[in-house]
Short mmCIF file of C-alpha atoms and ligand atoms in Angstrom, two decimals:
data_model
loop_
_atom_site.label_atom_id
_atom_site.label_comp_id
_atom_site.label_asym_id
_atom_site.label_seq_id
_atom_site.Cartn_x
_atom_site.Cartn_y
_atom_site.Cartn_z
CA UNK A 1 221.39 101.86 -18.65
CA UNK A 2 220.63 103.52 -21.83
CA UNK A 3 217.57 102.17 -22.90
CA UNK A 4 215.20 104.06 -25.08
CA UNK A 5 211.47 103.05 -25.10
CA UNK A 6 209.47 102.25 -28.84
CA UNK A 7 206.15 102.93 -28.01
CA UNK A 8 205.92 102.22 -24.84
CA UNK A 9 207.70 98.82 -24.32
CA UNK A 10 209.54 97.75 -27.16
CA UNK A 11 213.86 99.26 -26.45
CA UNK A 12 215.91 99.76 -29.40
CA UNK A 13 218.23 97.39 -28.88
CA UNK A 14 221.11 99.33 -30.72
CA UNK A 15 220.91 101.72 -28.44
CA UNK A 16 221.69 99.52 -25.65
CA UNK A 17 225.23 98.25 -24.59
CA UNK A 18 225.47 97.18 -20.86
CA UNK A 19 228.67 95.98 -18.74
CA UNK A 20 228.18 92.18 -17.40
CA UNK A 21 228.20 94.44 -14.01
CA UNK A 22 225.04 96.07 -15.14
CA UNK A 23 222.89 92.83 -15.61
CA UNK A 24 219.93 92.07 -13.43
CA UNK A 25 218.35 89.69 -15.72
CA UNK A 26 221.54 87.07 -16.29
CA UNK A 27 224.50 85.97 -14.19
CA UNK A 28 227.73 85.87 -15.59
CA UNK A 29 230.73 83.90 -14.05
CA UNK A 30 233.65 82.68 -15.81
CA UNK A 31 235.57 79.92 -15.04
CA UNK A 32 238.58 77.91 -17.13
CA UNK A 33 237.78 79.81 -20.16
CA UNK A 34 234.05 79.36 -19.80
CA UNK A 35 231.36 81.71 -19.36
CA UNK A 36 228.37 80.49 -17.62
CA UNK A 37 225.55 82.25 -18.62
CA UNK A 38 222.13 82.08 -16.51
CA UNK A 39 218.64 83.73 -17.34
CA UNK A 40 217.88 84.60 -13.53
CA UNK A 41 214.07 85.40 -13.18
CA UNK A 42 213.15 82.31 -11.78
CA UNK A 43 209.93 83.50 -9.96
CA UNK A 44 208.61 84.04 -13.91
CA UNK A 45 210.02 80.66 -15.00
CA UNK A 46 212.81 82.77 -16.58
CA UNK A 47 210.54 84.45 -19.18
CA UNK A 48 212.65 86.89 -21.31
CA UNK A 49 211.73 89.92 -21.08
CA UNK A 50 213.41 92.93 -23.67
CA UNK A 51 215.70 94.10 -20.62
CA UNK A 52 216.81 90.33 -20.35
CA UNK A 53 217.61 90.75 -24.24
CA UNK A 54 219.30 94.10 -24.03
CA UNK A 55 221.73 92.06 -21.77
CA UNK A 56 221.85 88.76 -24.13
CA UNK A 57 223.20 91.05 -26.62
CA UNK A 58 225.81 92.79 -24.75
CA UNK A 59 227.07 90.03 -23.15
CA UNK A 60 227.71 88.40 -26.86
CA UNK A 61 229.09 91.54 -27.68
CA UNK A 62 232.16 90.86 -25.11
CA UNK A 63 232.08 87.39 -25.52
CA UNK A 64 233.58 88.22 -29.40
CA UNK A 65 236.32 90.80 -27.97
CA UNK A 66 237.35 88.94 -25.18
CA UNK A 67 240.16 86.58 -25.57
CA UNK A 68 240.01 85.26 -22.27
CA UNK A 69 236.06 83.59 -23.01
CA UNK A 70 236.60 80.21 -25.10
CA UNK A 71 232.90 79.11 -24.72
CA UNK A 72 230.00 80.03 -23.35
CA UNK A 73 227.09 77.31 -21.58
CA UNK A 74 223.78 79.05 -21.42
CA UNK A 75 221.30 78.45 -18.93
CA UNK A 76 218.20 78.89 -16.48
CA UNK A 77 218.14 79.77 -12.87
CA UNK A 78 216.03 76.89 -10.79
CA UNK A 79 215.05 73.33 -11.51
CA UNK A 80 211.66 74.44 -12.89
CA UNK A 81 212.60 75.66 -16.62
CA UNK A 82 215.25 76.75 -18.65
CA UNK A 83 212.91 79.99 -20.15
CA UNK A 84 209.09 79.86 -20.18
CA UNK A 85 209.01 82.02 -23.67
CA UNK A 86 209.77 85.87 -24.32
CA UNK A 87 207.75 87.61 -21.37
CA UNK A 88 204.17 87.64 -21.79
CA UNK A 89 203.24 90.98 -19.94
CA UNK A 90 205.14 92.15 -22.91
CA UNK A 91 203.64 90.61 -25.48
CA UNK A 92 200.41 91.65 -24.92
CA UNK A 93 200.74 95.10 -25.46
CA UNK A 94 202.54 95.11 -28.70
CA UNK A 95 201.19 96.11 -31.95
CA UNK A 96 202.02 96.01 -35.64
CA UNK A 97 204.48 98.23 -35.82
CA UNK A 98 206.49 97.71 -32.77
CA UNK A 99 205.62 93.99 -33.38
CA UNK A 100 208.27 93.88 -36.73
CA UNK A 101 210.67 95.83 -34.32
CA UNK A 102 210.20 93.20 -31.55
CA UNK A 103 210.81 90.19 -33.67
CA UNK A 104 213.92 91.90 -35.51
CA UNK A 105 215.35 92.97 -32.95
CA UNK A 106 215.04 89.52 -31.28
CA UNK A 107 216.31 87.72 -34.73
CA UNK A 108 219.16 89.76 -34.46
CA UNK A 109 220.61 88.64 -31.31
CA UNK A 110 219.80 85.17 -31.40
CA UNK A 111 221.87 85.61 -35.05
CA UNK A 112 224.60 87.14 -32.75
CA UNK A 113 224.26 83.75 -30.73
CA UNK A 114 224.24 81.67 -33.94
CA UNK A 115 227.25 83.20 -35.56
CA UNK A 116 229.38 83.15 -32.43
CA UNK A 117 232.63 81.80 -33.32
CA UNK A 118 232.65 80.81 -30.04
CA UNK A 119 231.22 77.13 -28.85
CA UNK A 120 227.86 78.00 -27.22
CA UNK A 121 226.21 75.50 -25.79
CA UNK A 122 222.66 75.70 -24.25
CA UNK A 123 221.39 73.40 -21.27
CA UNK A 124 218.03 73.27 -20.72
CA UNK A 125 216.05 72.30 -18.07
CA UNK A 126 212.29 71.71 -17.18
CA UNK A 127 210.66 74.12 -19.78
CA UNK A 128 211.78 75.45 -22.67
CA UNK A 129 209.39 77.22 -24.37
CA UNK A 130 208.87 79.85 -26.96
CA UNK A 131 211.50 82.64 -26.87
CA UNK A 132 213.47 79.98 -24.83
CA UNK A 133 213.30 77.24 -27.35
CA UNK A 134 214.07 79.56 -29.99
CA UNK A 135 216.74 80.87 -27.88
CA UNK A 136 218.36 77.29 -26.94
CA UNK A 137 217.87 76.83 -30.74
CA UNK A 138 220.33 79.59 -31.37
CA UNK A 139 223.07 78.20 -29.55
CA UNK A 140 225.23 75.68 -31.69
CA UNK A 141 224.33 72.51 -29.29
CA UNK A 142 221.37 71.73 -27.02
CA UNK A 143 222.36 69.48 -23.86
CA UNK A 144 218.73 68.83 -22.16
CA UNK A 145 217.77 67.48 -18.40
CA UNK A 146 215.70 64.64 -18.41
CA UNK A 147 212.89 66.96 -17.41
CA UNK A 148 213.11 69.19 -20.36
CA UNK A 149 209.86 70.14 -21.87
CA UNK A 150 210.33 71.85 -25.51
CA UNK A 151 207.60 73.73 -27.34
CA UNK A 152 206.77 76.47 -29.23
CA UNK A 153 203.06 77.71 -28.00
CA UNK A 154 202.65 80.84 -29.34
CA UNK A 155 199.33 79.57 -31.09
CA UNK A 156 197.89 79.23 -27.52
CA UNK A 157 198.54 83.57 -27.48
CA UNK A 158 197.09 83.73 -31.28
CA UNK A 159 200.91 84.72 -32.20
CA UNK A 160 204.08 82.56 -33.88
CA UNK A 161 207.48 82.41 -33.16
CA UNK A 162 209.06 85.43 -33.42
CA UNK A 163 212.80 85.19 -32.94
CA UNK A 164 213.36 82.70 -35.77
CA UNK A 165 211.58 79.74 -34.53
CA UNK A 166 209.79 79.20 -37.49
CA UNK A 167 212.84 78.76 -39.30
CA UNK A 168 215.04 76.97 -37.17
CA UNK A 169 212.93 74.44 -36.10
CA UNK A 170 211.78 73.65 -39.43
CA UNK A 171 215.53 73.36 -40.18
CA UNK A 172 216.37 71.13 -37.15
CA UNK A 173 213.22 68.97 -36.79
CA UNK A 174 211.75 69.00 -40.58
CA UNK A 175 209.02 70.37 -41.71
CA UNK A 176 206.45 68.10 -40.99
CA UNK A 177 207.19 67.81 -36.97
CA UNK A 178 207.79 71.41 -37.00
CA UNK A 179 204.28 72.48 -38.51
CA UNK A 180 202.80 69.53 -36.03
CA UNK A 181 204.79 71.60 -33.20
CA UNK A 182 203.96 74.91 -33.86
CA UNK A 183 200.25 74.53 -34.92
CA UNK A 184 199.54 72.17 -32.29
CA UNK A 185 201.79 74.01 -29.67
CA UNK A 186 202.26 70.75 -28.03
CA UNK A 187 204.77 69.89 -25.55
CA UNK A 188 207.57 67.13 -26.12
CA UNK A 189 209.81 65.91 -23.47
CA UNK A 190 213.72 65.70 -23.80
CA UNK A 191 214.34 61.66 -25.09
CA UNK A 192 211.81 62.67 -28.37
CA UNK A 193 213.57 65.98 -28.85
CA UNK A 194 216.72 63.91 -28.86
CA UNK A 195 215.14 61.93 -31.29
CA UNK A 196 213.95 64.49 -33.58
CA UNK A 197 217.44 65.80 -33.65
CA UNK A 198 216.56 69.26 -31.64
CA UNK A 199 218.89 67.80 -28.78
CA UNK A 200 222.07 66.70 -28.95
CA UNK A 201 222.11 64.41 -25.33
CA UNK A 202 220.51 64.06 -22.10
CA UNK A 203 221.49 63.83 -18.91
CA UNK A 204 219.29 62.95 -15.48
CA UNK A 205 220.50 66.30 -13.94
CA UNK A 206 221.29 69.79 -14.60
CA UNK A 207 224.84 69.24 -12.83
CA UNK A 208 225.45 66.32 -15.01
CA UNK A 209 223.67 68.10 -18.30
CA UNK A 210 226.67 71.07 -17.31
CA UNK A 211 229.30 68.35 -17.09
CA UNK A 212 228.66 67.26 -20.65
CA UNK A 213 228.71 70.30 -21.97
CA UNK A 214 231.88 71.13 -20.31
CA UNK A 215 233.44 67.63 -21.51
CA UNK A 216 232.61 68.92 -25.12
CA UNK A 217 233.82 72.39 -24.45
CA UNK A 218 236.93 70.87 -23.37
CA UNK A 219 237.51 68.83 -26.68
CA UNK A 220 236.68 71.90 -28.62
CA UNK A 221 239.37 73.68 -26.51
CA UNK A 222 241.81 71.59 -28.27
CA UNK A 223 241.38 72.52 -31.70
CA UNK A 224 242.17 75.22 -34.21
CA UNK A 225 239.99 78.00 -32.78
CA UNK A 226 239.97 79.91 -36.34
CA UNK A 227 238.70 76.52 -37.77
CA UNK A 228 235.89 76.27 -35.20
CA UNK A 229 234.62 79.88 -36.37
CA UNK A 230 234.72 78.58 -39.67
CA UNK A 231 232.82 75.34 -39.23
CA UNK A 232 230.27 77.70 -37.30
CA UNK A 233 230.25 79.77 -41.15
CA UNK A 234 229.95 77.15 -42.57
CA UNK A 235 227.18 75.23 -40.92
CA UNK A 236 225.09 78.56 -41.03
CA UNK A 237 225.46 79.01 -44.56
CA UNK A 238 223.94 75.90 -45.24
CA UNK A 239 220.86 77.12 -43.61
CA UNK A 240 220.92 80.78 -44.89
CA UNK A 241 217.40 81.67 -45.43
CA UNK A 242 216.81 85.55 -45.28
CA UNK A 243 213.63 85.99 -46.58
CA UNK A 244 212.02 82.90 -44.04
CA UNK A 245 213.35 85.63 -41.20
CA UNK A 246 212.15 88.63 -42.47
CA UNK A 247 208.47 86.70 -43.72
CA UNK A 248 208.48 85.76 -40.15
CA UNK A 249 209.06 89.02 -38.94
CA UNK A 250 206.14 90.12 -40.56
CA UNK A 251 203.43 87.72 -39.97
CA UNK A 252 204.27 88.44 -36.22
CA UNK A 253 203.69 91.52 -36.88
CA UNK A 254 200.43 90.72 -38.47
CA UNK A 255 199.18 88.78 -35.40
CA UNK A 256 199.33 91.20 -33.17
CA UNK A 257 196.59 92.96 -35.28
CA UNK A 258 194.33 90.28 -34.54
CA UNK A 259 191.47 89.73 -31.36
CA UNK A 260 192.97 86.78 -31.59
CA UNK A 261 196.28 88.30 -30.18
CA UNK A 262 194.32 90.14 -27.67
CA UNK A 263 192.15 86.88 -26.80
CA UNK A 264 195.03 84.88 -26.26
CA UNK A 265 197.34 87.16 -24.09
CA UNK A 266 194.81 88.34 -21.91
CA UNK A 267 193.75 85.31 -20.90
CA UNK A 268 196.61 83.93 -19.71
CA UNK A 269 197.18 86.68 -17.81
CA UNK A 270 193.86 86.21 -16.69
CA UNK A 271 194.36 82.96 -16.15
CA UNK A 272 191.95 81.38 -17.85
CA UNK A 273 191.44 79.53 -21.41
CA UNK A 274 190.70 81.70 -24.68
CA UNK A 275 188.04 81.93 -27.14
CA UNK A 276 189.24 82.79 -30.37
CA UNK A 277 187.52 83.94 -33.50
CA UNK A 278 189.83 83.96 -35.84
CA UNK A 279 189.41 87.62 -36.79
N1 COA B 301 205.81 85.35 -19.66
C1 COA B 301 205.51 85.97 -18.50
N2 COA B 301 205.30 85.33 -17.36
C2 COA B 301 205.41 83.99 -17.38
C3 COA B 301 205.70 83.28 -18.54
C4 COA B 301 205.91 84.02 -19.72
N3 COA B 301 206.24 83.43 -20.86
N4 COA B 301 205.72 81.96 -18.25
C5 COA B 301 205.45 81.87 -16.94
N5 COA B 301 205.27 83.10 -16.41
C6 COA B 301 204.99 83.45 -15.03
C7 COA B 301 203.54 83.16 -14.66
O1 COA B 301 202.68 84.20 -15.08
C8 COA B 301 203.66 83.05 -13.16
O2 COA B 301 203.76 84.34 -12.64
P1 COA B 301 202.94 84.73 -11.27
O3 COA B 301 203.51 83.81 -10.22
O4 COA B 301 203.27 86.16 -11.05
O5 COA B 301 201.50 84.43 -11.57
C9 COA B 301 205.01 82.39 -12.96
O6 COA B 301 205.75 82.63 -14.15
C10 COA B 301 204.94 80.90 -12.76
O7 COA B 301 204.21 80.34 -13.85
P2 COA B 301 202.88 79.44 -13.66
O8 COA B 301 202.08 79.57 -14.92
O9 COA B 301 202.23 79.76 -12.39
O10 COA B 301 203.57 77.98 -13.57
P3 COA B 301 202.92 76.60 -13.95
O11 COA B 301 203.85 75.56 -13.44
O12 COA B 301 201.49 76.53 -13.53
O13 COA B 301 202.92 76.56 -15.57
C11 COA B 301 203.88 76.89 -17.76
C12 COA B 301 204.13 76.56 -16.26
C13 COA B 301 205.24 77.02 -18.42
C14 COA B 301 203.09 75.73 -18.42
C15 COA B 301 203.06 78.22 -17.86
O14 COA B 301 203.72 79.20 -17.06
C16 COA B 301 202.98 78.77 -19.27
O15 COA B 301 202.17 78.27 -20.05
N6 COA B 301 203.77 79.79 -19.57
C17 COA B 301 203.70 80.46 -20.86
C18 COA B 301 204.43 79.65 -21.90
C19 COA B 301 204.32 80.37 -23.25
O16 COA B 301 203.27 80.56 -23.80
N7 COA B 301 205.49 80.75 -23.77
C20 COA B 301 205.57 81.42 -25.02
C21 COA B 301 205.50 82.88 -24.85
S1 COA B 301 205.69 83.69 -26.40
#
């Protein structure tokens, strides 16, 4: 692997192309056309951490060169969650510098995601939090379990979303439900995402949740495949909102100057509420 450290924990990510063989962090199998995708850290509810990312973006690298990949369907390993949020052990040793470099770098690859002209479907079970909302929200459809829980509850760490939350779920939900969402950092369940637009169906099971996905994959399969990278153009242009990223960047950045920051990720690594000051 050629990873270089930033401080301490944050990689460069440009330095940093890995071979699906290479991957620790995410499965890769590829069936029909299809390339199932799985975030494999189940014992931490799949939180991303930057290795996990490092491998997000090389895998999206081949999925562009490769002929052979039609689609991809991203996913969690386990019943339990889809991804718990970018890795917390992380987080809390960030600060502001490093903290711009962390959310950029992060923005960058979920743009990757975005501008796949590729169909890339996430399914999402049991949590979906943070990084891994943002994440699903990066994919160009969301196919949810019954017992999908989305949220973005960064507040609870005195942070924001980093890798474009703030923007995309304004875009998908409005911007009333997303400031509800993100200041509250309240958990919704799959039916009222559906209803708020931030999923496109559910299905009782993961299996099942992997079946539709794979039943839209399969009508996409028949079309014009230079027209589907165009609608994908398209539909991003309509939501092209540089400076939204790059404010967002920042006030990341800006939290993790804060006790607040501190506060909030030591104590859930602590395991135990925070006290915050607002200083
Ligand atoms: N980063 C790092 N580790 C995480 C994590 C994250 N985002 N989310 C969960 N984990 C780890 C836990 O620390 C725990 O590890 P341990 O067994 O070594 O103690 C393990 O995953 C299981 O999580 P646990 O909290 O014990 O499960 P739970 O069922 O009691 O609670 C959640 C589930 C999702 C409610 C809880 O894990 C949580 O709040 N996670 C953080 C969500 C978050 O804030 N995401 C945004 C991050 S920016």
């Amino acid at each position: 692997m050629n990873l270089a450290f930033l401080e301490g924990k944050v990689y460069l990510f440009e330095l940093c192309y890995l071979t699906m063989s290479e991957f620790v962090n995410i499965l890769t199998e590829e069936r029909q056309g299809i390339l199932y995708l799985t975030i494999n850290r189940e014992d931490k509810l799949n939180a991303m951490n930057l290795a996990t990312l490092a491998e997000l973006r090389s895998v999206f690298d081949q999925v562009m060169d490769n002929k052979a990949i039609k689609a991809v369907i991203l996913t969690g390993a386990g019943e339990k969650a889809f991804v718990a949020g970018a890795d917390i052990t992380e987080i809390a040793s960030l600060n502001e510098v490093n903290a711009r470099k962390f959310a950029e770098s992060g923005q960058e690859i979920f743009a990757m995601i975005e501008n796949c002209h590729k169909p890339v479907i996430a399914v999402t079970n049991g949590y979906t939090l943070g990084g891994g909302c943002e994440l699903a929200m990066a994919c160009h459809m969301r196919i949810a379990t019954a017992n999908a829980k989305f949220g973005q509850p960064e507040v609870n760490l005195g942070i924001i979303p980093g890798y474009g939350g703030t923007q995309r779920l304004t875009l998908l939900v409005g911007r009333g439900k997303a400031n509800e969402l993100m200041m509250t950092g309240d958990m919704i369940g799959a039916e009222e995402a559906k209803s708020l637009g931030l999923v496109n169906h559910v299905f009782p099971t993961k299996q099942e949740a992997i079946s539709g996905a794979e039943a839209i994959i399969e009508k996409i399969m028949g079309k014009a495949p230079l027209a589907i990278g165009m609608v994908v153009d398209c539909v991003n242009a309509v939501f092209l909102e540089e400076n939204g990223y790059q404010t967002e960047a920042n006030s990341f950045a800006r939290c993790v100057k804060s006790g607040d920051y501190k506060e909030g990720t030591s104590a859930f690594l602590e395991k135990r509420k925070p006290v915050f000051r607002g200083e």
